[in-house]
PDB file of C-alpha atoms in Angstrom:
ATOM      1  CA  MET A 342    -102.124  78.003 -43.386  1.00 46.00           C
ATOM      2  CA  ASP A 343     -99.158  80.280 -43.321  1.00 50.00           C
ATOM      3  CA  PHE A 344     -97.430  79.415 -40.004  1.00 46.00           C
ATOM      4  CA  ALA A 345     -95.493  82.627 -40.116  1.00 49.00           C
ATOM      5  CA  THR A 346     -98.739  84.621 -39.923  1.00 51.00           C
ATOM      6  CA  ALA A 347    -100.768  82.219 -37.653  1.00 50.00           C
ATOM      7  CA  PRO A 348    -102.700  84.124 -34.951  1.00 52.00           C
ATOM      8  CA  SER A 349    -100.996  83.996 -31.612  1.00 54.00           C
ATOM      9  CA  GLU A 350    -102.831  82.502 -28.615  1.00 57.00           C
ATOM     10  CA  GLY A 351    -100.980  84.868 -26.321  1.00 59.00           C
ATOM     11  CA  THR A 352     -97.780  84.813 -24.331  1.00 61.00           C
ATOM     12  CA  LEU A 353     -96.765  81.729 -22.321  1.00 56.00           C
ATOM     13  CA  ALA A 354     -97.841  83.477 -19.132  1.00 53.00           C
ATOM     14  CA  GLU A 355    -101.239  84.256 -20.688  1.00 56.00           C
ATOM     15  CA  ILE A 356    -101.633  80.643 -21.868  1.00 52.00           C
ATOM     16  CA  LEU A 357    -100.885  79.335 -18.367  1.00 50.00           C
ATOM     17  CA  GLU A 358    -103.498  81.690 -16.977  1.00 57.00           C
ATOM     18  CA  LYS A 359    -106.221  79.882 -18.919  1.00 59.00           C
ATOM     19  CA  PRO A 360    -108.514  77.919 -16.491  1.00 62.00           C
ATOM     20  CA  LYS A 361    -108.214  74.533 -18.229  1.00 61.00           C
ATOM     21  CA  LEU A 362    -104.422  74.545 -18.238  1.00 56.00           C
ATOM     22  CA  LYS A 363    -104.335  75.643 -14.610  1.00 62.00           C
ATOM     23  CA  GLU A 364    -106.558  72.703 -13.636  1.00 70.00           C
ATOM     24  CA  ASN A 365    -104.360  70.289 -15.611  1.00 70.00           C
ATOM     25  CA  MET A 366    -101.248  71.572 -13.883  1.00 71.00           C
ATOM     26  CA  LYS A 367    -102.890  71.098 -10.479  1.00 74.00           C
ATOM     27  CA  LEU A 368    -103.798  67.529 -11.423  1.00 75.00           C
ATOM     28  CA  ILE A 369    -100.248  66.788 -12.597  1.00 78.00           C
ATOM     29  CA  ASN A 370     -98.826  68.189  -9.368  1.00 77.00           C
ATOM     30  CA  ARG A 371    -101.159  65.993  -7.322  1.00 78.00           C
ATOM     31  CA  ILE A 372    -100.161  62.898  -9.297  1.00 81.00           C
ATOM     32  CA  LEU A 373     -96.471  63.696  -8.845  1.00 77.00           C
ATOM     33  CA  LEU A 374     -97.026  64.169  -5.112  1.00 75.00           C
ATOM     34  CA  ILE A 375     -98.814  60.808  -4.824  1.00 80.00           C
ATOM     35  CA  VAL A 376     -96.035  59.059  -6.798  1.00 79.00           C
ATOM     36  CA  PHE A 377     -93.411  60.641  -4.541  1.00 74.00           C
ATOM     37  CA  ILE A 378     -95.251  59.541  -1.381  1.00 76.00           C
ATOM     38  CA  ILE A 379     -95.630  55.960  -2.666  1.00 76.00           C
ATOM     39  CA  PHE A 380     -91.960  55.818  -3.671  1.00 74.00           C
ATOM     40  CA  SER A 381     -90.858  57.181  -0.281  1.00 63.00           C
ATOM     41  CA  CYS A 382     -93.024  54.628   1.533  1.00 67.00           C
ATOM     42  CA  ASN A 383     -91.600  51.765  -0.553  1.00 65.00           C
ATOM     43  CA  VAL A 384     -88.013  52.847   0.147  1.00 63.00           C
ATOM     44  CA  SER A 385     -88.760  53.177   3.852  1.00 56.00           C
ATOM     45  CA  PHE A 386     -90.509  49.770   3.942  1.00 56.00           C
ATOM     46  CA  SER A 387     -87.629  48.125   2.062  1.00 58.00           C
ATOM     47  CA  GLN A 388     -85.053  49.572   4.468  1.00 61.00           C
ATOM     48  CA  THR A 389     -87.134  48.486   7.482  1.00 60.00           C
ATOM     49  CA  LYS A 390     -87.488  44.987   6.029  1.00 57.00           C
ATOM     50  CA  LYS A 391     -83.725  44.717   5.408  1.00 59.00           C
ATOM     51  CA  LYS A 392     -82.952  45.921   8.923  1.00 57.00           C
ATOM     52  CA  LYS A 393     -85.425  43.446  10.414  1.00 59.00           C
ATOM     53  CA  TYR A 394     -83.905  40.571   8.387  1.00 50.00           C
ATOM     54  CA  LYS A 395     -80.398  41.604   9.473  1.00 56.00           C
ATOM     55  CA  ASN A 396     -81.532  41.611  13.099  1.00 66.00           C
ATOM     56  CA  GLU A 397     -83.002  38.112  12.674  1.00 71.00           C
ATOM     57  CA  ILE A 398     -79.721  36.877  11.133  1.00 72.00           C
ATOM     58  CA  GLU A 399     -77.743  38.309  14.045  1.00 76.00           C
ATOM     59  CA  LYS A 400     -79.947  36.396  16.471  1.00 77.00           C
ATOM     60  CA  LEU A 401     -78.559  33.163  14.962  1.00 77.00           C
ATOM     61  CA  ASN A 402     -75.061  33.992  16.228  1.00 92.00           C
ATOM     62  CA  CYS A 403     -73.611  31.751  18.919  1.00 94.00           C
ATOM     63  CA  ALA A 404     -73.541  32.810  22.528  1.00 94.00           C
ATOM     64  CA  LYS A 405     -72.713  30.899  25.682  1.00 95.00           C
ATOM     65  CA  ASN A 406     -76.242  31.108  26.999  1.00 92.00           C
ATOM     66  CA  SER A 407     -76.149  28.127  29.392  1.00 93.00           C
ATOM     67  CA  ASN A 408     -73.867  26.880  32.114  1.00 95.00           C
ATOM     68  CA  ILE A 409     -74.833  23.216  32.399  1.00 97.00           C
ATOM     69  CA  ARG A 410     -72.374  21.402  34.643  1.00 97.00           C
ATOM     70  CA  LEU A 411     -70.304  18.530  33.255  1.00 97.00           C
ATOM     71  CA  GLU A 412     -71.986  15.974  35.521  1.00 97.00           C
ATOM     72  CA  LYS A 413     -75.396  16.889  34.121  1.00 97.00           C
ATOM     73  CA  ARG A 414     -74.125  16.850  30.523  1.00 98.00           C
ATOM     74  CA  LEU A 415     -72.689  13.370  30.968  1.00 97.00           C
ATOM     75  CA  ALA A 416     -75.976  12.112  32.408  1.00 97.00           C
ATOM     76  CA  ASN A 417     -77.527  12.347  28.921  1.00 97.00           C
ATOM     77  CA  PHE A 418     -77.436   9.614  26.278  1.00 97.00           C
ATOM     78  CA  PRO A 419     -75.026   8.512  24.864  1.00 97.00           C
ATOM     79  CA  TYR A 420     -72.544   9.914  27.396  1.00 98.00           C
ATOM     80  CA  ASN A 421     -74.147   8.006  30.271  1.00 97.00           C
ATOM     81  CA  LEU A 422     -73.355   4.695  28.527  1.00 97.00           C
ATOM     82  CA  THR A 423     -70.008   5.753  27.095  1.00 97.00           C
ATOM     83  CA  SER A 424     -66.625   4.580  28.342  1.00 96.00           C
ATOM     84  CA  GLN A 425     -64.560   6.271  25.646  1.00 97.00           C
ATOM     85  CA  ILE A 426     -65.026   9.015  23.064  1.00 98.00           C
ATOM     86  CA  LYS A 427     -62.953   9.271  19.904  1.00 98.00           C
ATOM     87  CA  ILE A 428     -62.913  11.827  17.101  1.00 98.00           C
ATOM     88  CA  VAL A 429     -61.891  10.746  13.611  1.00 98.00           C
ATOM     89  CA  SER A 430     -61.370  11.743  10.014  1.00 98.00           C
ATOM     90  CA  TYR A 431     -62.124   9.470   7.075  1.00 96.00           C
ATOM     91  CA  LYS A 432     -61.181   9.704   3.403  1.00 93.00           C
ATOM     92  CA  ASN A 433     -63.089   7.848   0.713  1.00 88.00           C
ATOM     93  CA  LYS A 434     -61.480   4.500  -0.025  1.00 81.00           C
ATOM     94  CA  GLU A 435     -63.358   4.174  -3.302  1.00 78.00           C
ATOM     95  CA  GLU A 436     -64.323   6.576  -6.073  1.00 80.00           C
ATOM     96  CA  GLY A 437     -67.588   8.361  -5.513  1.00 81.00           C
ATOM     97  CA  ILE A 438     -69.137  11.252  -3.665  1.00 86.00           C
ATOM     98  CA  VAL A 439     -66.997  12.485  -0.773  1.00 90.00           C
ATOM     99  CA  GLY A 440     -68.344  11.169   2.507  1.00 90.00           C
ATOM    100  CA  GLU A 441     -70.354   8.236   1.141  1.00 92.00           C
ATOM    101  CA  ASP A 442     -67.817   5.682   2.413  1.00 92.00           C
ATOM    102  CA  LEU A 443     -67.881   7.149   5.915  1.00 94.00           C
ATOM    103  CA  GLN A 444     -71.677   7.071   6.069  1.00 94.00           C
ATOM    104  CA  LYS A 445     -71.833   3.427   4.978  1.00 92.00           C
ATOM    105  CA  TYR A 446     -69.056   2.364   7.357  1.00 91.00           C
ATOM    106  CA  LEU A 447     -70.591   4.041  10.401  1.00 93.00           C
ATOM    107  CA  ASN A 448     -73.977   2.513   9.591  1.00 92.00           C
ATOM    108  CA  LEU A 449     -72.397  -0.956   9.536  1.00 88.00           C
ATOM    109  CA  LEU A 450     -70.518  -0.385  12.795  1.00 88.00           C
ATOM    110  CA  VAL A 451     -73.606   0.728  14.695  1.00 87.00           C
ATOM    111  CA  ALA A 452     -75.685  -2.098  13.217  1.00 85.00           C
ATOM    112  CA  LYS A 453     -73.010  -4.528  14.561  1.00 79.00           C
ATOM    113  CA  LYS A 454     -72.554  -5.866  11.036  1.00 59.00           C
ATOM    114  CA  ASP A 455     -68.874  -5.036  10.897  1.00 60.00           C
ATOM    115  CA  SER A 456     -66.087  -5.120  13.449  1.00 65.00           C
ATOM    116  CA  ILE A 457     -64.217  -1.922  14.219  1.00 76.00           C
ATOM    117  CA  ILE A 458     -61.086  -1.657  12.106  1.00 78.00           C
ATOM    118  CA  GLU A 459     -59.619   1.593  13.305  1.00 82.00           C
ATOM    119  CA  ASN A 460     -56.925   1.776  10.667  1.00 84.00           C
ATOM    120  CA  LYS A 461     -59.717   2.483   8.185  1.00 89.00           C
ATOM    121  CA  PHE A 462     -59.859   5.934   9.727  1.00 94.00           C
ATOM    122  CA  ASP A 463     -57.186   8.336   8.513  1.00 96.00           C
ATOM    123  CA  GLU A 464     -56.891  10.070  11.880  1.00 97.00           C
ATOM    124  CA  ILE A 465     -58.227   9.006  15.254  1.00 97.00           C
ATOM    125  CA  LYS A 466     -57.845  10.694  18.631  1.00 98.00           C
ATOM    126  CA  VAL A 467     -59.008   9.440  22.024  1.00 98.00           C
ATOM    127  CA  LEU A 468     -60.424  12.311  24.070  1.00 98.00           C
ATOM    128  CA  ASN A 469     -59.208  12.871  27.598  1.00 98.00           C
ATOM    129  CA  PHE A 470     -61.462  14.171  30.359  1.00 96.00           C
ATOM    130  CA  GLU A 471     -60.565  17.810  29.732  1.00 98.00           C
ATOM    131  CA  GLN A 472     -61.329  17.453  26.013  1.00 98.00           C
ATOM    132  CA  ILE A 473     -64.662  15.741  26.745  1.00 98.00           C
ATOM    133  CA  ASN A 474     -65.504  18.671  28.986  1.00 98.00           C
ATOM    134  CA  LYS A 475     -64.698  21.110  26.149  1.00 98.00           C
ATOM    135  CA  LEU A 476     -66.649  19.130  23.534  1.00 98.00           C
ATOM    136  CA  THR A 477     -69.794  18.833  25.642  1.00 98.00           C
ATOM    137  CA  ASP A 478     -69.506  22.477  26.683  1.00 98.00           C
ATOM    138  CA  ILE A 479     -69.728  23.510  23.017  1.00 98.00           C
ATOM    139  CA  ILE A 480     -72.657  21.159  22.393  1.00 98.00           C
ATOM    140  CA  TYR A 481     -74.738  21.962  25.465  1.00 98.00           C
ATOM    141  CA  ASN A 482     -73.833  25.487  26.523  1.00 98.00           C
ATOM    142  CA  TYR A 483     -73.530  27.354  23.218  1.00 97.00           C
ATOM    143  CA  GLY A 484     -76.740  28.293  21.445  1.00 94.00           C
ATOM    144  CA  TYR A 485     -78.619  31.055  19.675  1.00 93.00           C
ATOM    145  CA  GLU A 486     -77.943  34.586  20.854  1.00 84.00           C
ATOM    146  CA  SER A 487     -81.718  35.010  21.019  1.00 63.00           C
ATOM    147  CA  GLU A 488     -84.834  33.438  19.528  1.00 69.00           C
ATOM    148  CA  SER A 489     -85.102  34.025  15.775  1.00 58.00           C
ATOM    149  CA  ASN A 490     -87.917  33.523  13.273  1.00 54.00           C
ATOM    150  CA  ILE A 491     -85.544  32.213  10.597  1.00 54.00           C
ATOM    151  CA  ARG A 492     -83.200  29.246  10.289  1.00 57.00           C
ATOM    152  CA  SER A 493     -80.179  28.659   8.060  1.00 58.00           C
ATOM    153  CA  ILE A 494     -80.199  25.708   5.677  1.00 68.00           C
ATOM    154  CA  THR A 495     -77.541  23.912   3.669  1.00 67.00           C
ATOM    155  CA  GLY A 496     -77.772  22.166   0.339  1.00 73.00           C
ATOM    156  CA  CYS A 497     -74.776  19.834   0.504  1.00 90.00           C
ATOM    157  CA  TYR A 498     -73.473  17.063   2.749  1.00 93.00           C
ATOM    158  CA  MET A 499     -69.985  15.575   2.380  1.00 95.00           C
ATOM    159  CA  PRO A 500     -68.905  14.383   5.854  1.00 97.00           C
ATOM    160  CA  ARG A 501     -65.247  13.715   6.574  1.00 97.00           C
ATOM    161  CA  ASN A 502     -65.258  13.651  10.384  1.00 98.00           C
ATOM    162  CA  ALA A 503     -67.108  12.066  13.268  1.00 98.00           C
ATOM    163  CA  VAL A 504     -67.401  11.732  17.029  1.00 98.00           C
ATOM    164  CA  LEU A 505     -67.599   8.068  18.089  1.00 97.00           C
ATOM    165  CA  PHE A 506     -69.062   6.814  21.367  1.00 96.00           C
ATOM    166  CA  TYR A 507     -67.755   3.470  22.680  1.00 94.00           C
ATOM    167  CA  ASN A 508     -69.260   1.382  25.475  1.00 93.00           C
ATOM    168  CA  SER A 509     -67.314  -0.724  27.991  1.00 92.00           C
ATOM    169  CA  GLU A 510     -67.172  -3.598  25.470  1.00 90.00           C
ATOM    170  CA  ASN A 511     -65.464  -1.356  22.899  1.00 89.00           C
ATOM    171  CA  LYS A 512     -68.564  -1.331  20.712  1.00 89.00           C
ATOM    172  CA  ILE A 513     -69.773   1.841  19.027  1.00 92.00           C
ATOM    173  CA  ILE A 514     -73.151   2.761  20.484  1.00 93.00           C
ATOM    174  CA  GLY A 515     -73.489   6.076  18.727  1.00 94.00           C
ATOM    175  CA  PHE A 516     -71.886   8.623  16.453  1.00 97.00           C
ATOM    176  CA  ILE A 517     -72.093  12.223  15.345  1.00 98.00           C
ATOM    177  CA  GLU A 518     -71.010  12.396  11.722  1.00 98.00           C
ATOM    178  CA  ILE A 519     -70.007  15.935  10.724  1.00 98.00           C
ATOM    179  CA  CYS A 520     -69.554  17.888   7.513  1.00 97.00           C
ATOM    180  CA  PHE A 521     -67.698  21.058   8.449  1.00 96.00           C
ATOM    181  CA  GLU A 522     -67.660  22.265   4.853  1.00 94.00           C
ATOM    182  CA  CYS A 523     -71.461  22.282   4.581  1.00 93.00           C
ATOM    183  CA  SER A 524     -72.307  22.835   8.267  1.00 94.00           C
ATOM    184  CA  GLY A 525     -74.349  19.678   8.645  1.00 94.00           C
ATOM    185  CA  TYR A 526     -74.364  16.513  10.729  1.00 96.00           C
ATOM    186  CA  ARG A 527     -76.015  13.112  11.082  1.00 96.00           C
ATOM    187  CA  THR A 528     -76.447  10.753  14.030  1.00 97.00           C
ATOM    188  CA  ASN A 529     -77.682   7.201  14.478  1.00 95.00           C
ATOM    189  CA  ASP A 530     -80.158   8.209  17.185  1.00 95.00           C
ATOM    190  CA  ASN A 531     -82.354  11.304  17.486  1.00 94.00           C
ATOM    191  CA  LYS A 532     -81.356  11.552  21.155  1.00 96.00           C
ATOM    192  CA  ILE A 533     -77.847  12.432  19.986  1.00 97.00           C
ATOM    193  CA  ASN A 534     -77.376  15.940  18.619  1.00 97.00           C
ATOM    194  CA  LEU A 535     -75.162  19.025  18.537  1.00 97.00           C
ATOM    195  CA  GLY A 536     -77.575  21.218  20.446  1.00 96.00           C
ATOM    196  CA  GLU A 537     -78.700  24.490  18.927  1.00 94.00           C
ATOM    197  CA  GLU A 538     -77.052  24.988  15.527  1.00 92.00           C
ATOM    198  CA  CYS A 539     -76.103  28.627  15.970  1.00 93.00           C
ATOM    199  CA  THR A 540     -74.052  30.202  13.193  1.00 91.00           C
ATOM    200  CA  GLN A 541     -70.579  29.623  14.665  1.00 95.00           C
ATOM    201  CA  LYS A 542     -71.290  26.182  16.211  1.00 96.00           C
ATOM    202  CA  TYR A 543     -69.471  24.297  13.443  1.00 97.00           C
ATOM    203  CA  ASP A 544     -66.531  26.708  13.594  1.00 97.00           C
ATOM    204  CA  LEU A 545     -66.215  26.035  17.332  1.00 98.00           C
ATOM    205  CA  LEU A 546     -66.316  22.279  16.753  1.00 98.00           C
ATOM    206  CA  LYS A 547     -63.874  22.485  13.844  1.00 98.00           C
ATOM    207  CA  GLU A 548     -61.424  24.420  16.000  1.00 98.00           C
ATOM    208  CA  PHE A 549     -61.850  21.782  18.698  1.00 98.00           C
ATOM    209  CA  PHE A 550     -61.021  18.991  16.219  1.00 99.00           C
ATOM    210  CA  LYS A 551     -57.962  20.946  15.039  1.00 98.00           C
ATOM    211  CA  ASN A 552     -56.721  21.473  18.580  1.00 98.00           C
ATOM    212  CA  CYS A 553     -57.054  17.743  19.190  1.00 98.00           C
ATOM    213  CA  GLY A 554     -54.852  17.009  16.168  1.00 98.00           C
ATOM    214  CA  ILE A 555     -57.409  16.225  13.440  1.00 98.00           C
ATOM    215  CA  LYS A 556     -56.331  17.846  10.165  1.00 97.00           C
ATOM    216  CA  TYR A 557     -58.358  16.221   7.386  1.00 97.00           C
ATOM    217  CA  GLY A 558     -61.778  17.793   6.976  1.00 96.00           C
ATOM    218  CA  THR A 559     -60.933  20.765   9.176  1.00 96.00           C
ATOM    219  CA  ASN A 560     -58.687  22.758   6.805  1.00 89.00           C
TER     220      ASN A 560
END
């Protein structure tokens, strides 16, 4: 066939006027409209989901949401059996994972299998009454800004610091071992805890340790 002399099917306008092409164009327009609606819905849903997640994260922020008096705080274990509270820092004395030595040593002390040798600790501070008030205020009176459906988790644990509770016989009856770097802690008794672990709780405690003169593990 000679393309130069091929019969014309009409002008573009005339071609578009043909019923079949008009139906196809309508179908294409409908498909494009459906795709646009689906895309718009997905974008809107994604933005709503992100906003909701952000709101849930913000609920984890710390707020002073209680005003428990000191007398009531100290009525709880281990404070009710405690004569002295000390905060410490501890560097590994042997090669290995940071914090392993501290965990083993505290376990021995609480199990009464080792006597307290305080020079094993790199730094140790005895808390006065005002400092005990501040420490327990952070633990008991600071919590989540509001109830959230999510919780933060951490994948590491390398403790360098601890809070030690001594009885009247100078024996350790409990401890709160803390890893400020990883925002985690461990205790020897499930009755001992740091209260609600709101986002800034470890920052508040770290600042408290710093103000008391503990440098290692808080920088």
